[in-house]
């Protein structure tokens, strides 16, 4: 029998390396292709410089050479705003700005109950960052947009898609269609039509303000599937040599509540309406204590990732309470998707 001593990461018979030198757990997660950081959750409510209930679901980007997280912070009324944390290596030494970055605007009806779940995209053509987020109005949640060049001043464009709609993320580059090129947006409307389902849609715009060309690109599956109840994009699509890589969450309702897990899809680089592959199995699911137990149990909810070459750092909300970090290799994800992904699912 191999006796493991977890504290020293060694077995008494031979050597069993549980953790690699950067402190990521190498066992088990292999199967899911994501490696959680040992110090997860990397940011918790008690790390905030003012009292909050939860800090979770962050957007992510590189700004001024540092990793910047735009985090959803839920205050002790239950209303969310956005706050910033930065780190030189994207893993440790997080510095949290003393003041919130973006508060719900009291003059905007659509932000009455807060602003949530930001996704950050650097738009090359405009040389600025676009932040899509959920504005929580009494008429339902909708998609709003803000633009920034420095993460201190934000130009609020306001609502770009009416309720109920959330989980929206922009493409970093314009997409050519016939004679013109357009900004691309993935979003997730929820129709009231019975049985219509909550699927991932594509939309296009000439100016980031007016959106059309809406169509379903990835459907929630049915029955017992892990992504049968509803699906929504996580971080903005990542441009790779094989296509736009999409990490999306899928929800399954059970008698003990919903489970939020993640899967992958690959969209055609020229025409992202075309799904090249989509995972059958989920690749990331709640399993650590901080993902299983929180304000909403059994939730992993990524909204941001940062790629450095092949290395991908994924930032996710854990059980609607804190922020986790997991890493993956882009090449491994695509290789796996080629094996596990069924082609053309619609
Ligand atoms: C979704 C969003 C997320 C949240 C998740 C799990 O609908 O509201 O902000 O993390 O549910 O509660």
PDB file of C-alpha atoms in Angstrom, residues 116-316:
ATOM      1  CA  UNK A 116     -22.885  41.834 -12.696  1.00  0.00           C
ATOM      2  CA  UNK A 117     -20.645  39.344 -14.517  1.00  0.00           C
ATOM      3  CA  UNK A 118     -18.354  41.536 -16.694  1.00  0.00           C
ATOM      4  CA  UNK A 119     -16.561  40.182 -19.754  1.00  0.00           C
ATOM      5  CA  UNK A 120     -13.629  42.282 -21.016  1.00  0.00           C
ATOM      6  CA  UNK A 121     -12.525  42.349 -24.662  1.00  0.00           C
ATOM      7  CA  UNK A 122      -9.705  44.446 -26.075  1.00  0.00           C
ATOM      8  CA  UNK A 123     -11.063  45.725 -29.391  1.00  0.00           C
ATOM      9  CA  UNK A 124      -8.070  46.108 -31.700  1.00  0.00           C
ATOM     10  CA  UNK A 125      -9.842  48.354 -34.217  1.00  0.00           C
ATOM     11  CA  UNK A 126     -10.802  50.883 -31.552  1.00  0.00           C
ATOM     12  CA  UNK A 127      -7.741  50.524 -29.329  1.00  0.00           C
ATOM     13  CA  UNK A 128      -9.866  50.245 -26.186  1.00  0.00           C
ATOM     14  CA  UNK A 129     -11.455  47.719 -23.886  1.00  0.00           C
ATOM     15  CA  UNK A 130     -15.141  46.943 -24.136  1.00  0.00           C
ATOM     16  CA  UNK A 131     -16.880  45.585 -21.059  1.00  0.00           C
ATOM     17  CA  UNK A 132     -20.162  43.756 -21.514  1.00  0.00           C
ATOM     18  CA  UNK A 133     -22.029  43.190 -18.276  1.00  0.00           C
ATOM     19  CA  UNK A 134     -25.419  42.272 -16.911  1.00  0.00           C
ATOM     20  CA  UNK A 135     -27.520  45.230 -15.795  1.00  0.00           C
ATOM     21  CA  UNK A 136     -30.130  43.966 -13.375  1.00  0.00           C
ATOM     22  CA  UNK A 137     -33.349  45.899 -13.898  1.00  0.00           C
ATOM     23  CA  UNK A 138     -36.873  45.419 -12.546  1.00  0.00           C
ATOM     24  CA  UNK A 139     -37.799  44.410 -16.093  1.00  0.00           C
ATOM     25  CA  UNK A 140     -35.252  41.603 -16.006  1.00  0.00           C
ATOM     26  CA  UNK A 141     -31.511  41.274 -16.604  1.00  0.00           C
ATOM     27  CA  UNK A 142     -30.155  42.763 -19.833  1.00  0.00           C
ATOM     28  CA  UNK A 143     -26.830  43.287 -21.608  1.00  0.00           C
ATOM     29  CA  UNK A 144     -25.065  46.646 -21.143  1.00  0.00           C
ATOM     30  CA  UNK A 145     -21.802  47.939 -22.546  1.00  0.00           C
ATOM     31  CA  UNK A 146     -19.104  50.268 -21.206  1.00  0.00           C
ATOM     32  CA  UNK A 147     -15.876  51.348 -22.927  1.00  0.00           C
ATOM     33  CA  UNK A 148     -12.578  52.256 -21.315  1.00  0.00           C
ATOM     34  CA  UNK A 149      -8.991  53.074 -22.184  1.00  0.00           C
ATOM     35  CA  UNK A 150      -7.603  53.076 -18.646  1.00  0.00           C
ATOM     36  CA  UNK A 151      -9.992  51.198 -16.324  1.00  0.00           C
ATOM     37  CA  UNK A 152     -10.504  54.443 -14.393  1.00  0.00           C
ATOM     38  CA  UNK A 153     -12.853  56.266 -16.731  1.00  0.00           C
ATOM     39  CA  UNK A 154     -15.689  54.327 -18.314  1.00  0.00           C
ATOM     40  CA  UNK A 155     -17.960  55.540 -21.092  1.00  0.00           C
ATOM     41  CA  UNK A 156     -21.302  53.860 -20.557  1.00  0.00           C
ATOM     42  CA  UNK A 157     -22.910  52.973 -23.860  1.00  0.00           C
ATOM     43  CA  UNK A 158     -25.852  51.539 -21.921  1.00  0.00           C
ATOM     44  CA  UNK A 159     -28.189  48.677 -22.809  1.00  0.00           C
ATOM     45  CA  UNK A 160     -27.380  46.950 -26.087  1.00  0.00           C
ATOM     46  CA  UNK A 161     -29.786  44.012 -25.775  1.00  0.00           C
ATOM     47  CA  UNK A 162     -33.130  44.036 -23.916  1.00  0.00           C
ATOM     48  CA  UNK A 163     -34.216  41.587 -21.190  1.00  0.00           C
ATOM     49  CA  UNK A 164     -33.994  38.792 -20.607  1.00  0.00           C
ATOM     50  CA  UNK A 165     -30.476  38.480 -21.860  1.00  0.00           C
ATOM     51  CA  UNK A 166     -27.073  37.970 -20.251  1.00  0.00           C
ATOM     52  CA  UNK A 167     -23.753  36.123 -20.742  1.00  0.00           C
ATOM     53  CA  UNK A 168     -22.634  38.426 -23.560  1.00  0.00           C
ATOM     54  CA  UNK A 169     -19.046  38.678 -24.798  1.00  0.00           C
ATOM     55  CA  UNK A 170     -17.475  40.506 -27.740  1.00  0.00           C
ATOM     56  CA  UNK A 171     -15.010  39.196 -30.295  1.00  0.00           C
ATOM     57  CA  UNK A 172     -11.661  41.015 -30.311  1.00  0.00           C
ATOM     58  CA  UNK A 173     -11.671  41.461 -34.089  1.00  0.00           C
ATOM     59  CA  UNK A 174     -14.256  42.482 -36.639  1.00  0.00           C
ATOM     60  CA  UNK A 175     -15.790  39.720 -38.723  1.00  0.00           C
ATOM     61  CA  UNK A 176     -16.144  40.055 -42.495  1.00  0.00           C
ATOM     62  CA  UNK A 177     -19.600  39.529 -43.972  1.00  0.00           C
ATOM     63  CA  UNK A 178     -20.158  40.073 -47.679  1.00  0.00           C
ATOM     64  CA  UNK A 179     -19.078  43.678 -48.386  1.00  0.00           C
ATOM     65  CA  UNK A 180     -18.448  44.899 -44.854  1.00  0.00           C
ATOM     66  CA  UNK A 181     -17.006  43.853 -41.531  1.00  0.00           C
ATOM     67  CA  UNK A 182     -18.810  43.924 -38.192  1.00  0.00           C
ATOM     68  CA  UNK A 183     -18.228  43.625 -34.487  1.00  0.00           C
ATOM     69  CA  UNK A 184     -19.348  40.212 -33.258  1.00  0.00           C
ATOM     70  CA  UNK A 185     -21.156  39.440 -30.021  1.00  0.00           C
ATOM     71  CA  UNK A 186     -22.183  36.215 -28.370  1.00  0.00           C
ATOM     72  CA  UNK A 187     -25.209  36.477 -26.118  1.00  0.00           C
ATOM     73  CA  UNK A 188     -27.864  34.396 -24.388  1.00  0.00           C
ATOM     74  CA  UNK A 189     -31.486  35.547 -24.599  1.00  0.00           C
ATOM     75  CA  UNK A 190     -34.118  33.699 -22.582  1.00  0.00           C
ATOM     76  CA  UNK A 191     -37.383  33.513 -24.530  1.00  0.00           C
ATOM     77  CA  UNK A 192     -40.681  33.326 -22.641  1.00  0.00           C
ATOM     78  CA  UNK A 193     -42.036  30.984 -25.291  1.00  0.00           C
ATOM     79  CA  UNK A 194     -42.611  27.647 -23.485  1.00  0.00           C
ATOM     80  CA  UNK A 195     -39.914  25.090 -24.181  1.00  0.00           C
ATOM     81  CA  UNK A 196     -37.870  27.423 -26.439  1.00  0.00           C
ATOM     82  CA  UNK A 197     -34.743  26.986 -24.300  1.00  0.00           C
ATOM     83  CA  UNK A 198     -31.826  29.271 -23.410  1.00  0.00           C
ATOM     84  CA  UNK A 199     -29.165  28.926 -26.116  1.00  0.00           C
ATOM     85  CA  UNK A 200     -26.012  30.720 -27.236  1.00  0.00           C
ATOM     86  CA  UNK A 201     -26.683  33.267 -29.992  1.00  0.00           C
ATOM     87  CA  UNK A 202     -24.508  35.307 -32.328  1.00  0.00           C
ATOM     88  CA  UNK A 203     -25.120  38.973 -33.286  1.00  0.00           C
ATOM     89  CA  UNK A 204     -23.352  41.583 -35.413  1.00  0.00           C
ATOM     90  CA  UNK A 205     -23.034  45.369 -35.295  1.00  0.00           C
ATOM     91  CA  UNK A 206     -21.384  48.113 -37.367  1.00  0.00           C
ATOM     92  CA  UNK A 207     -20.899  50.386 -34.324  1.00  0.00           C
ATOM     93  CA  UNK A 208     -21.185  48.289 -31.104  1.00  0.00           C
ATOM     94  CA  UNK A 209     -24.555  49.971 -30.460  1.00  0.00           C
ATOM     95  CA  UNK A 210     -26.987  48.504 -32.951  1.00  0.00           C
ATOM     96  CA  UNK A 211     -27.139  44.735 -33.185  1.00  0.00           C
ATOM     97  CA  UNK A 212     -28.660  42.421 -35.792  1.00  0.00           C
ATOM     98  CA  UNK A 213     -28.084  39.176 -37.636  1.00  0.00           C
ATOM     99  CA  UNK A 214     -29.132  37.274 -34.522  1.00  0.00           C
ATOM    100  CA  UNK A 215     -29.067  33.521 -34.718  1.00  0.00           C
ATOM    101  CA  UNK A 216     -28.594  30.507 -32.483  1.00  0.00           C
ATOM    102  CA  UNK A 217     -25.140  28.975 -32.836  1.00  0.00           C
ATOM    103  CA  UNK A 218     -24.956  26.543 -29.890  1.00  0.00           C
ATOM    104  CA  UNK A 219     -28.061  24.911 -28.462  1.00  0.00           C
ATOM    105  CA  UNK A 220     -28.605  23.795 -24.898  1.00  0.00           C
ATOM    106  CA  UNK A 221     -28.979  20.020 -25.080  1.00  0.00           C
ATOM    107  CA  UNK A 222     -31.926  18.118 -23.683  1.00  0.00           C
ATOM    108  CA  UNK A 223     -32.932  15.568 -21.065  1.00  0.00           C
ATOM    109  CA  UNK A 224     -30.186  14.295 -18.792  1.00  0.00           C
ATOM    110  CA  UNK A 225     -27.278  16.152 -20.443  1.00  0.00           C
ATOM    111  CA  UNK A 226     -25.000  18.310 -18.260  1.00  0.00           C
ATOM    112  CA  UNK A 227     -25.852  21.352 -20.412  1.00  0.00           C
ATOM    113  CA  UNK A 228     -29.557  20.639 -20.889  1.00  0.00           C
ATOM    114  CA  UNK A 229     -31.152  23.426 -18.884  1.00  0.00           C
ATOM    115  CA  UNK A 230     -29.354  26.501 -20.187  1.00  0.00           C
ATOM    116  CA  UNK A 231     -25.976  27.503 -21.529  1.00  0.00           C
ATOM    117  CA  UNK A 232     -24.006  30.753 -21.761  1.00  0.00           C
ATOM    118  CA  UNK A 233     -20.555  31.862 -22.851  1.00  0.00           C
ATOM    119  CA  UNK A 234     -17.831  32.278 -20.231  1.00  0.00           C
ATOM    120  CA  UNK A 235     -14.865  34.489 -21.238  1.00  0.00           C
ATOM    121  CA  UNK A 236     -14.776  36.200 -24.671  1.00  0.00           C
ATOM    122  CA  UNK A 237     -13.930  33.842 -27.568  1.00  0.00           C
ATOM    123  CA  UNK A 238     -10.176  33.246 -27.903  1.00  0.00           C
ATOM    124  CA  UNK A 239      -8.624  33.409 -31.366  1.00  0.00           C
ATOM    125  CA  UNK A 240      -6.485  30.322 -32.056  1.00  0.00           C
ATOM    126  CA  UNK A 241      -4.955  28.849 -35.207  1.00  0.00           C
ATOM    127  CA  UNK A 242      -7.812  26.308 -35.272  1.00  0.00           C
ATOM    128  CA  UNK A 243     -10.733  28.675 -34.715  1.00  0.00           C
ATOM    129  CA  UNK A 244     -12.389  30.765 -31.993  1.00  0.00           C
ATOM    130  CA  UNK A 245     -12.170  28.786 -28.767  1.00  0.00           C
ATOM    131  CA  UNK A 246     -15.291  29.108 -26.610  1.00  0.00           C
ATOM    132  CA  UNK A 247     -15.577  28.088 -22.968  1.00  0.00           C
ATOM    133  CA  UNK A 248     -19.229  27.981 -21.954  1.00  0.00           C
ATOM    134  CA  UNK A 249     -21.179  27.077 -18.858  1.00  0.00           C
ATOM    135  CA  UNK A 250     -23.937  24.535 -18.927  1.00  0.00           C
ATOM    136  CA  UNK A 251     -26.600  24.110 -16.278  1.00  0.00           C
ATOM    137  CA  UNK A 252     -28.288  20.948 -15.177  1.00  0.00           C
ATOM    138  CA  UNK A 253     -31.206  21.109 -12.778  1.00  0.00           C
ATOM    139  CA  UNK A 254     -31.357  18.399 -10.146  1.00  0.00           C
ATOM    140  CA  UNK A 255     -33.583  17.787  -7.124  1.00  0.00           C
ATOM    141  CA  UNK A 256     -30.872  19.381  -4.976  1.00  0.00           C
ATOM    142  CA  UNK A 257     -30.469  22.456  -7.174  1.00  0.00           C
ATOM    143  CA  UNK A 258     -28.610  23.441 -10.332  1.00  0.00           C
ATOM    144  CA  UNK A 259     -25.049  22.390 -11.192  1.00  0.00           C
ATOM    145  CA  UNK A 260     -22.943  24.843 -13.240  1.00  0.00           C
ATOM    146  CA  UNK A 261     -20.226  23.097 -15.252  1.00  0.00           C
ATOM    147  CA  UNK A 262     -18.137  24.102 -18.286  1.00  0.00           C
ATOM    148  CA  UNK A 263     -17.570  22.739 -21.766  1.00  0.00           C
ATOM    149  CA  UNK A 264     -15.785  23.809 -24.938  1.00  0.00           C
ATOM    150  CA  UNK A 265     -16.676  24.680 -28.498  1.00  0.00           C
ATOM    151  CA  UNK A 266     -14.698  25.821 -31.515  1.00  0.00           C
ATOM    152  CA  UNK A 267     -16.107  28.332 -33.989  1.00  0.00           C
ATOM    153  CA  UNK A 268     -14.945  28.919 -37.542  1.00  0.00           C
ATOM    154  CA  UNK A 269     -12.415  31.752 -37.648  1.00  0.00           C
ATOM    155  CA  UNK A 270     -13.908  33.474 -40.698  1.00  0.00           C
ATOM    156  CA  UNK A 271     -17.534  32.765 -39.930  1.00  0.00           C
ATOM    157  CA  UNK A 272     -18.194  32.168 -36.214  1.00  0.00           C
ATOM    158  CA  UNK A 273     -21.807  31.228 -36.980  1.00  0.00           C
ATOM    159  CA  UNK A 274     -20.288  27.858 -37.890  1.00  0.00           C
ATOM    160  CA  UNK A 275     -19.555  25.500 -34.993  1.00  0.00           C
ATOM    161  CA  UNK A 276     -16.604  23.276 -35.930  1.00  0.00           C
ATOM    162  CA  UNK A 277     -16.659  21.214 -32.744  1.00  0.00           C
ATOM    163  CA  UNK A 278     -18.404  21.035 -29.379  1.00  0.00           C
ATOM    164  CA  UNK A 279     -17.490  18.945 -26.375  1.00  0.00           C
ATOM    165  CA  UNK A 280     -19.748  16.139 -25.303  1.00  0.00           C
ATOM    166  CA  UNK A 281     -18.223  15.860 -21.845  1.00  0.00           C
ATOM    167  CA  UNK A 282     -17.838  18.816 -19.532  1.00  0.00           C
ATOM    168  CA  UNK A 283     -14.219  19.713 -18.890  1.00  0.00           C
ATOM    169  CA  UNK A 284     -14.504  21.669 -15.658  1.00  0.00           C
ATOM    170  CA  UNK A 285     -16.970  21.095 -12.852  1.00  0.00           C
ATOM    171  CA  UNK A 286     -17.375  22.018  -9.191  1.00  0.00           C
ATOM    172  CA  UNK A 287     -15.383  19.621  -7.039  1.00  0.00           C
ATOM    173  CA  UNK A 288     -13.371  21.666  -4.508  1.00  0.00           C
ATOM    174  CA  UNK A 289     -15.089  22.689  -1.254  1.00  0.00           C
ATOM    175  CA  UNK A 290     -15.162  26.364  -2.229  1.00  0.00           C
ATOM    176  CA  UNK A 291     -16.959  25.467  -5.475  1.00  0.00           C
ATOM    177  CA  UNK A 292     -19.391  23.057  -3.854  1.00  0.00           C
ATOM    178  CA  UNK A 293     -20.408  25.294  -0.959  1.00  0.00           C
ATOM    179  CA  UNK A 294     -21.065  29.023  -1.075  1.00  0.00           C
ATOM    180  CA  UNK A 295     -23.969  31.404  -1.613  1.00  0.00           C
ATOM    181  CA  UNK A 296     -25.006  29.224  -4.543  1.00  0.00           C
ATOM    182  CA  UNK A 297     -23.621  25.707  -4.207  1.00  0.00           C
ATOM    183  CA  UNK A 298     -22.025  23.696  -7.029  1.00  0.00           C
ATOM    184  CA  UNK A 299     -21.052  26.551  -9.323  1.00  0.00           C
ATOM    185  CA  UNK A 300     -17.956  27.235 -11.411  1.00  0.00           C
ATOM    186  CA  UNK A 301     -18.575  30.337 -13.522  1.00  0.00           C
ATOM    187  CA  UNK A 302     -15.638  31.656 -15.601  1.00  0.00           C
ATOM    188  CA  UNK A 303     -15.951  35.136 -17.127  1.00  0.00           C
ATOM    189  CA  UNK A 304     -12.287  35.861 -17.892  1.00  0.00           C
ATOM    190  CA  UNK A 305      -9.152  34.241 -19.213  1.00  0.00           C
ATOM    191  CA  UNK A 306      -5.689  35.364 -20.213  1.00  0.00           C
ATOM    192  CA  UNK A 307      -3.518  33.505 -22.711  1.00  0.00           C
ATOM    193  CA  UNK A 308       0.270  33.721 -22.570  1.00  0.00           C
ATOM    194  CA  UNK A 309       1.412  31.622 -25.514  1.00  0.00           C
ATOM    195  CA  UNK A 310      -0.043  28.178 -24.967  1.00  0.00           C
ATOM    196  CA  UNK A 311      -0.704  28.796 -21.285  1.00  0.00           C
ATOM    197  CA  UNK A 312      -4.247  29.783 -20.435  1.00  0.00           C
ATOM    198  CA  UNK A 313      -5.227  31.225 -17.061  1.00  0.00           C
ATOM    199  CA  UNK A 314      -8.916  30.960 -16.371  1.00  0.00           C
ATOM    200  CA  UNK A 315     -10.539  33.109 -13.664  1.00  0.00           C
ATOM    201  CA  UNK A 316     -13.854  31.897 -12.372  1.00  0.00           C
TER     202      UNK A 316
END
